[in-house]
Amino acid sequence: MPDEAGHKRQRVSKACDSCRRKKVKVGAFSLKDLNIFGYIEAIETRLHRMESLLGGLVHSNDPFAEAVLAELMQDDPRPSRKSGNTEFTWRNGSISMYGDTGSSGLQSPENVQAKDNSIIDDLNDIMGILSIDENKQVRYHGRSSGLYLLKNSERYKNGILSLSDNSPEETLISTQNLESLKRPELTILPSQEISEHLLETYFTHIHPLLPIIYKPIFFNRLKDRDNPPLLLLNAIYALAARFSDRPELRKNLQDSQTAGDEFFDRAKALLDNDYDKSHITTIQALIIMALRDIRIDNTTRGWIYIGMAARMAQDLGIHRNNEKWQPISLSHAEKEEQKRAFWSCFVIDR
């Protein structure tokens, strides 16, 4: 009894949340040791992921992928980094790297992780595939879509998969204009004086805060009298009218809260016939419509609109680096337009 009374029970430290979920018993090992083991396991998982991605490159016949793979196999030419002999071996379609590396060649975990993230992003861009849908719009598909398996199909030409039976040279009338043939009231636009006033209001009060639109391309589209961006124009008018004190822009002349409602109703009618076809102007219109709803405290509908815009942005692939889209030659203005649309989605969705 004296011995038992003098013996103190060992106090066991409380396990962290990760250990408790894994039901790991914390005994002789300290919490710090367990965290180190978990970090090593995470590194090994990341290494296996990299090996599987590089293994996929081995079996692909894409010339661009082969060029990137050859670049990865070259030694770093920077003199400040001293590395030993590194060998690459291929096993069951995967790539393994081993060799002796001097202590001077070690990098911090932050630098290694940043470099790995960059390589994985590059590989994801390479393994993605572009397609042209029935509306002649370029769409982006990641590797998980499985469309890369159709690269031997007759529809896959010049790096692009055609999902339509029609030839790309055929001229298509926009969905908005087709619908306007049935509903002429959707084509009604304000007078030139009102239009210039609303556009000036938009680019004065709204555009500096969130440059959704790239002005050179936008004004070039306005020059096309036969096919103007009706949805985008009505969205701009609807939001800009909220910043104007002109009574003729109100649905109810006595109520300033109805400013721009007529334009917004028209934009919603056009959107009903255009939301299932991804287009950059539709994304821009959805962002502007979301801003208007947020301004009038209709946050639920605004959140839905910005979600639709984000999905369309992903469908068009503007969330990826378009510098690697070899088959598609985009001008600087088109790249800038895509960047502004995507980051506007990101900012509002945050």
Coordinates of C-alpha atoms in Angstrom, one line a residue:
M1 CA 0.0 0.0 0.0
P2 CA 2.7 2.6 0.7
D3 CA 4.4 1.8 -2.6
E4 CA 1.1 2.2 -4.4
A5 CA 0.3 5.5 -2.6
G6 CA 3.7 6.8 -3.4
H7 CA 3.4 5.9 -7.1
K8 CA 2.1 8.7 -9.2
R9 CA 0.0 8.1 -12.3
Q10 CA 1.6 9.4 -15.4
R11 CA -0.4 12.3 -16.9
V12 CA -1.0 11.7 -20.6
S13 CA -1.1 14.7 -22.8
K14 CA -4.3 15.4 -24.7
A15 CA -4.1 14.3 -28.3
C16 CA -4.5 16.8 -31.0
D17 CA -7.7 16.8 -33.2
S18 CA -5.9 15.0 -36.0
C19 CA -4.7 12.2 -33.7
R20 CA -8.2 11.9 -32.1
R21 CA -9.8 11.5 -35.5
K22 CA -7.3 8.8 -36.4
K23 CA -7.6 7.2 -33.0
V24 CA -3.8 7.4 -32.5
K25 CA -2.8 6.6 -28.9
V26 CA -0.3 9.3 -27.6
G27 CA 2.0 7.5 -25.3
A28 CA 5.8 7.4 -25.6
F29 CA 5.8 9.7 -28.6
S30 CA 5.3 13.4 -28.1
L31 CA 2.8 15.4 -30.1
K32 CA 5.7 17.0 -31.9
D33 CA 7.0 13.6 -33.1
L34 CA 3.5 12.6 -34.3
N35 CA 3.2 15.9 -36.3
I36 CA 6.6 15.2 -37.9
F37 CA 5.4 11.7 -38.9
G38 CA 2.2 13.2 -40.4
Y39 CA 4.3 15.8 -42.3
I40 CA 6.5 13.0 -43.8
E41 CA 3.3 11.1 -44.8
A42 CA 2.0 14.2 -46.5
I43 CA 5.2 14.6 -48.5
E44 CA 5.2 11.0 -49.6
T45 CA 1.5 11.4 -50.8
R46 CA 2.5 14.5 -52.7
L47 CA 5.5 12.6 -54.3
H48 CA 3.2 9.8 -55.4
R49 CA 0.9 12.3 -56.9
M50 CA 3.7 13.9 -58.9
E51 CA 4.9 10.5 -60.1
S52 CA 1.5 9.6 -61.4
L53 CA 1.2 12.9 -63.2
L54 CA 4.6 12.6 -64.8
G55 CA 3.8 9.0 -65.7
G56 CA 0.8 10.1 -67.6
L57 CA 3.1 12.4 -69.6
V58 CA 5.3 9.4 -70.6
H59 CA 2.4 7.7 -72.5
S60 CA 1.0 10.9 -74.1
N61 CA 1.9 11.7 -77.7
D62 CA 1.4 15.4 -77.2
P63 CA 4.5 17.2 -78.6
F64 CA 4.0 20.1 -76.1
A65 CA 3.9 17.6 -73.2
E66 CA 7.1 15.9 -74.4
A67 CA 8.8 19.3 -74.6
V68 CA 7.8 20.1 -71.0
L69 CA 9.0 16.7 -69.9
A70 CA 12.3 17.2 -71.6
E71 CA 12.7 20.5 -69.9
L72 CA 11.9 19.0 -66.5
M73 CA 14.6 16.4 -67.0
Q74 CA 17.3 19.0 -67.6
D75 CA 19.6 20.2 -64.8
D76 CA 19.0 23.6 -63.4
P77 CA 21.4 25.9 -65.2
R78 CA 21.6 28.4 -62.3
P79 CA 25.2 28.4 -60.8
S80 CA 23.9 29.2 -57.3
R81 CA 22.3 25.8 -57.0
K82 CA 24.7 22.8 -56.6
S83 CA 23.2 19.5 -57.0
G84 CA 24.6 16.0 -57.4
N85 CA 24.0 13.5 -60.1
T86 CA 20.3 12.9 -60.5
E87 CA 18.9 9.9 -62.3
F88 CA 15.5 9.2 -63.7
T89 CA 14.0 5.7 -63.9
W90 CA 10.8 4.6 -65.4
R91 CA 8.8 1.9 -63.6
N92 CA 5.3 0.8 -64.6
G93 CA 4.5 4.1 -66.3
S94 CA 5.7 6.2 -63.4
I95 CA 8.9 8.3 -63.0
S96 CA 11.2 8.0 -60.0
M97 CA 14.1 10.4 -59.2
Y98 CA 17.0 9.6 -57.0
G99 CA 20.6 10.8 -56.6
D100 CA 23.0 12.5 -54.3
T101 CA 22.4 16.1 -53.5
G102 CA 24.8 18.3 -51.6
S103 CA 23.7 20.3 -48.6
S104 CA 24.1 23.5 -50.6
G105 CA 21.3 22.3 -52.9
L106 CA 18.7 22.0 -50.2
Q107 CA 15.7 24.3 -50.4
S108 CA 13.3 25.4 -47.7
P109 CA 10.0 23.6 -47.5
E110 CA 8.2 26.7 -48.6
N111 CA 10.2 27.0 -51.8
V112 CA 9.8 23.3 -52.5
Q113 CA 6.1 23.4 -52.0
A114 CA 5.7 26.5 -54.2
K115 CA 7.8 24.9 -57.0
D116 CA 5.7 21.7 -56.7
N117 CA 2.5 23.7 -57.0
S118 CA 3.8 25.5 -60.1
I119 CA 4.7 22.2 -61.7
I120 CA 1.3 20.6 -60.9
D121 CA -0.5 23.6 -62.3
D122 CA 1.6 23.3 -65.5
L123 CA 0.8 19.6 -65.8
N124 CA -2.9 20.3 -65.2
D125 CA -2.9 22.9 -68.0
I126 CA -1.2 20.4 -70.3
M127 CA -3.5 17.5 -69.6
G128 CA -6.6 19.7 -70.1
I129 CA -8.3 19.8 -73.5
L130 CA -10.2 22.4 -75.5
S131 CA -13.4 21.8 -77.4
I132 CA -15.8 23.7 -79.6
D133 CA -19.4 23.2 -78.7
E134 CA -22.5 23.5 -80.9
N135 CA -22.5 27.3 -80.4
K136 CA -18.9 27.6 -81.7
Q137 CA -17.7 28.6 -78.2
V138 CA -14.3 27.3 -76.9
R139 CA -14.7 25.3 -73.8
Y140 CA -12.1 24.0 -71.4
H141 CA -12.1 20.4 -70.0
G142 CA -9.8 19.2 -67.2
R143 CA -8.2 15.8 -67.1
S144 CA -11.0 14.4 -64.9
S145 CA -13.5 15.0 -67.7
G146 CA -12.1 12.0 -69.6
L147 CA -12.2 13.9 -73.0
Y148 CA -8.4 13.5 -73.4
L149 CA -9.2 9.8 -74.3
L150 CA -10.8 11.1 -77.5
K151 CA -7.6 12.5 -78.9
N152 CA -7.6 9.8 -81.5
S153 CA -11.1 10.6 -82.6
E154 CA -11.9 12.1 -86.0
R155 CA -13.4 15.1 -84.2
Y156 CA -10.0 15.9 -82.7
K157 CA -8.1 18.1 -85.1
N158 CA -5.3 20.6 -84.5
G159 CA -5.5 20.2 -80.8
I160 CA -9.3 21.0 -80.5
L161 CA -12.1 18.6 -80.1
S162 CA -15.2 19.5 -82.1
L163 CA -18.5 18.6 -80.3
S164 CA -20.6 19.9 -83.2
D165 CA -21.4 18.3 -86.6
N166 CA -21.5 21.7 -88.3
S167 CA -18.4 23.2 -89.8
P168 CA -16.7 26.0 -88.0
E169 CA -17.1 28.3 -91.0
E170 CA -20.9 28.3 -90.7
T171 CA -22.3 31.6 -89.6
L172 CA -24.5 31.4 -86.6
I173 CA -27.1 34.0 -85.4
S174 CA -26.8 34.7 -81.7
T175 CA -29.5 33.2 -79.4
Q176 CA -30.4 36.7 -78.2
N177 CA -31.2 37.8 -81.7
L178 CA -33.2 34.7 -82.5
E179 CA -35.3 35.3 -79.4
S180 CA -35.7 38.9 -80.3
L181 CA -37.4 37.8 -83.6
K182 CA -40.1 36.3 -81.4
R183 CA -40.1 39.1 -78.8
P184 CA -39.3 42.4 -80.5
E185 CA -39.6 44.3 -77.2
L186 CA -36.3 42.7 -76.1
T187 CA -34.4 44.7 -78.7
I188 CA -35.7 48.0 -77.5
L189 CA -32.8 50.2 -76.4
P190 CA -32.9 53.8 -75.1
S191 CA -32.2 56.8 -77.2
Q192 CA -28.6 57.6 -78.0
E193 CA -28.5 60.4 -75.5
I194 CA -29.8 58.2 -72.7
S195 CA -27.5 55.4 -73.7
E196 CA -24.4 57.7 -73.6
H197 CA -25.5 59.1 -70.3
L198 CA -25.8 55.6 -68.7
L199 CA -22.5 54.4 -70.2
E200 CA -20.7 57.5 -68.9
T201 CA -22.3 57.0 -65.5
Y202 CA -21.2 53.4 -65.4
F203 CA -17.6 54.0 -66.4
T204 CA -17.4 57.0 -64.0
H205 CA -18.9 55.5 -60.8
I206 CA -18.6 51.7 -61.2
H207 CA -15.8 50.8 -63.6
P208 CA -13.0 52.3 -61.5
L209 CA -14.0 50.2 -58.5
L210 CA -14.3 46.9 -60.3
P211 CA -13.1 46.9 -64.0
I212 CA -15.3 44.0 -65.2
I213 CA -15.2 45.2 -68.8
Y214 CA -12.3 45.8 -71.1
K215 CA -13.3 49.0 -72.8
P216 CA -11.6 48.5 -76.2
I217 CA -13.4 45.3 -76.9
F218 CA -16.6 46.5 -75.5
F219 CA -16.8 49.6 -77.7
N220 CA -15.8 47.5 -80.7
R221 CA -18.8 45.3 -80.0
L222 CA -21.1 48.3 -79.9
K223 CA -20.1 49.2 -83.4
D224 CA -21.8 46.0 -84.6
R225 CA -25.3 47.4 -85.1
D226 CA -26.7 44.0 -86.3
N227 CA -25.5 42.0 -83.3
P228 CA -25.0 44.3 -80.2
P229 CA -24.5 42.6 -76.8
L230 CA -28.1 43.2 -75.7
L231 CA -27.9 41.3 -72.4
L232 CA -24.7 43.1 -71.3
L233 CA -26.0 46.5 -72.4
N234 CA -29.3 46.1 -70.4
A235 CA -27.3 44.9 -67.4
I236 CA -25.1 48.0 -67.5
Y237 CA -28.1 50.3 -68.0
A238 CA -29.9 48.7 -65.0
L239 CA -27.0 49.2 -62.7
A240 CA -26.0 52.7 -64.0
A241 CA -29.6 54.0 -63.6
R242 CA -29.2 53.5 -59.8
F243 CA -26.5 56.2 -59.8
S244 CA -28.6 58.6 -61.9
D245 CA -31.2 61.1 -60.7
R246 CA -33.0 61.3 -64.1
P247 CA -36.7 60.4 -63.5
E248 CA -37.3 59.0 -66.9
L249 CA -35.0 56.0 -65.9
R250 CA -37.5 55.0 -63.2
K251 CA -40.3 52.5 -63.7
N252 CA -42.4 54.5 -61.3
L253 CA -41.6 58.2 -61.8
Q254 CA -42.4 58.9 -58.1
D255 CA -40.2 56.2 -56.7
S256 CA -36.4 56.5 -57.1
Q257 CA -36.0 52.8 -55.9
T258 CA -37.4 51.7 -59.3
A259 CA -34.6 53.3 -61.3
G260 CA -33.3 50.8 -63.9
D261 CA -36.0 48.2 -63.2
E262 CA -37.2 48.2 -66.8
F263 CA -33.7 47.4 -68.1
F264 CA -33.2 44.8 -65.4
D265 CA -36.5 43.0 -66.4
R266 CA -35.3 43.0 -70.0
A267 CA -31.9 41.6 -69.0
K268 CA -33.6 38.8 -67.1
A269 CA -35.7 37.9 -70.1
L270 CA -32.7 37.8 -72.3
L271 CA -30.8 35.7 -69.7
D272 CA -33.6 33.1 -69.7
N273 CA -32.7 32.3 -73.3
D274 CA -28.9 32.6 -73.0
Y275 CA -27.8 31.2 -69.6
D276 CA -27.2 27.7 -71.0
K277 CA -24.6 28.9 -73.5
S278 CA -21.4 30.1 -72.0
H279 CA -20.1 33.4 -73.4
I280 CA -17.8 36.1 -72.1
T281 CA -20.4 38.8 -72.4
T282 CA -22.9 36.7 -70.5
I283 CA -20.4 36.3 -67.7
Q284 CA -19.9 40.1 -67.6
A285 CA -23.7 40.7 -67.6
L286 CA -24.2 38.2 -64.7
I287 CA -21.5 39.9 -62.6
I288 CA -23.1 43.3 -63.2
M289 CA -26.6 41.9 -62.4
A290 CA -25.2 40.5 -59.2
L291 CA -23.7 43.8 -58.2
R292 CA -27.1 45.5 -58.8
D293 CA -28.9 42.9 -56.6
I294 CA -26.3 43.3 -53.9
R295 CA -26.8 47.1 -54.0
I296 CA -30.6 46.7 -53.4
D297 CA -30.0 44.1 -50.7
N298 CA -31.3 41.2 -52.7
T299 CA -28.2 39.2 -51.8
T300 CA -29.7 35.8 -52.4
R301 CA -30.4 36.4 -56.1
G302 CA -27.0 38.2 -56.4
W303 CA -25.2 35.2 -55.0
I304 CA -27.0 32.9 -57.5
Y305 CA -26.0 35.2 -60.4
I306 CA -22.3 35.3 -59.3
G307 CA -22.4 31.5 -59.0
M308 CA -23.7 31.2 -62.6
A309 CA -20.9 33.5 -63.7
A310 CA -18.3 31.5 -62.0
R311 CA -19.5 28.2 -63.5
M312 CA -19.5 29.8 -67.0
A313 CA -16.0 31.1 -66.4
Q314 CA -14.9 27.5 -65.6
D315 CA -16.7 26.2 -68.6
L316 CA -14.8 28.6 -70.9
G317 CA -11.5 27.8 -69.1
I318 CA -10.7 31.4 -68.2
H319 CA -9.8 30.2 -64.7
R320 CA -6.7 28.5 -66.3
N321 CA -3.6 30.1 -67.7
N322 CA -4.5 30.7 -71.4
E323 CA -0.9 31.3 -72.3
K324 CA -0.6 27.5 -72.7
W325 CA -3.6 27.2 -75.1
Q326 CA -1.4 26.4 -78.1
P327 CA -4.2 25.6 -80.7
I328 CA -6.1 28.8 -79.8
S329 CA -4.4 32.2 -80.6
L330 CA -5.9 34.8 -78.3
S331 CA -5.1 38.5 -78.8
H332 CA -3.8 40.6 -75.9
A333 CA -7.2 42.2 -75.6
E334 CA -9.0 38.9 -75.4
K335 CA -6.7 37.6 -72.7
E336 CA -7.2 40.9 -70.7
E337 CA -11.0 40.6 -71.1
Q338 CA -10.9 37.0 -69.7
K339 CA -8.7 38.0 -66.8
R340 CA -10.9 40.8 -65.8
A341 CA -14.1 38.7 -66.0
F342 CA -12.5 35.9 -63.8
W343 CA -11.0 38.1 -61.1
S344 CA -14.3 40.1 -60.9
C345 CA -16.1 36.8 -60.2
F346 CA -13.5 36.0 -57.6
V347 CA -13.7 39.3 -55.8
I348 CA -17.5 39.4 -55.6
D349 CA -17.7 35.7 -54.6
R350 CA -15.3 36.3 -51.7

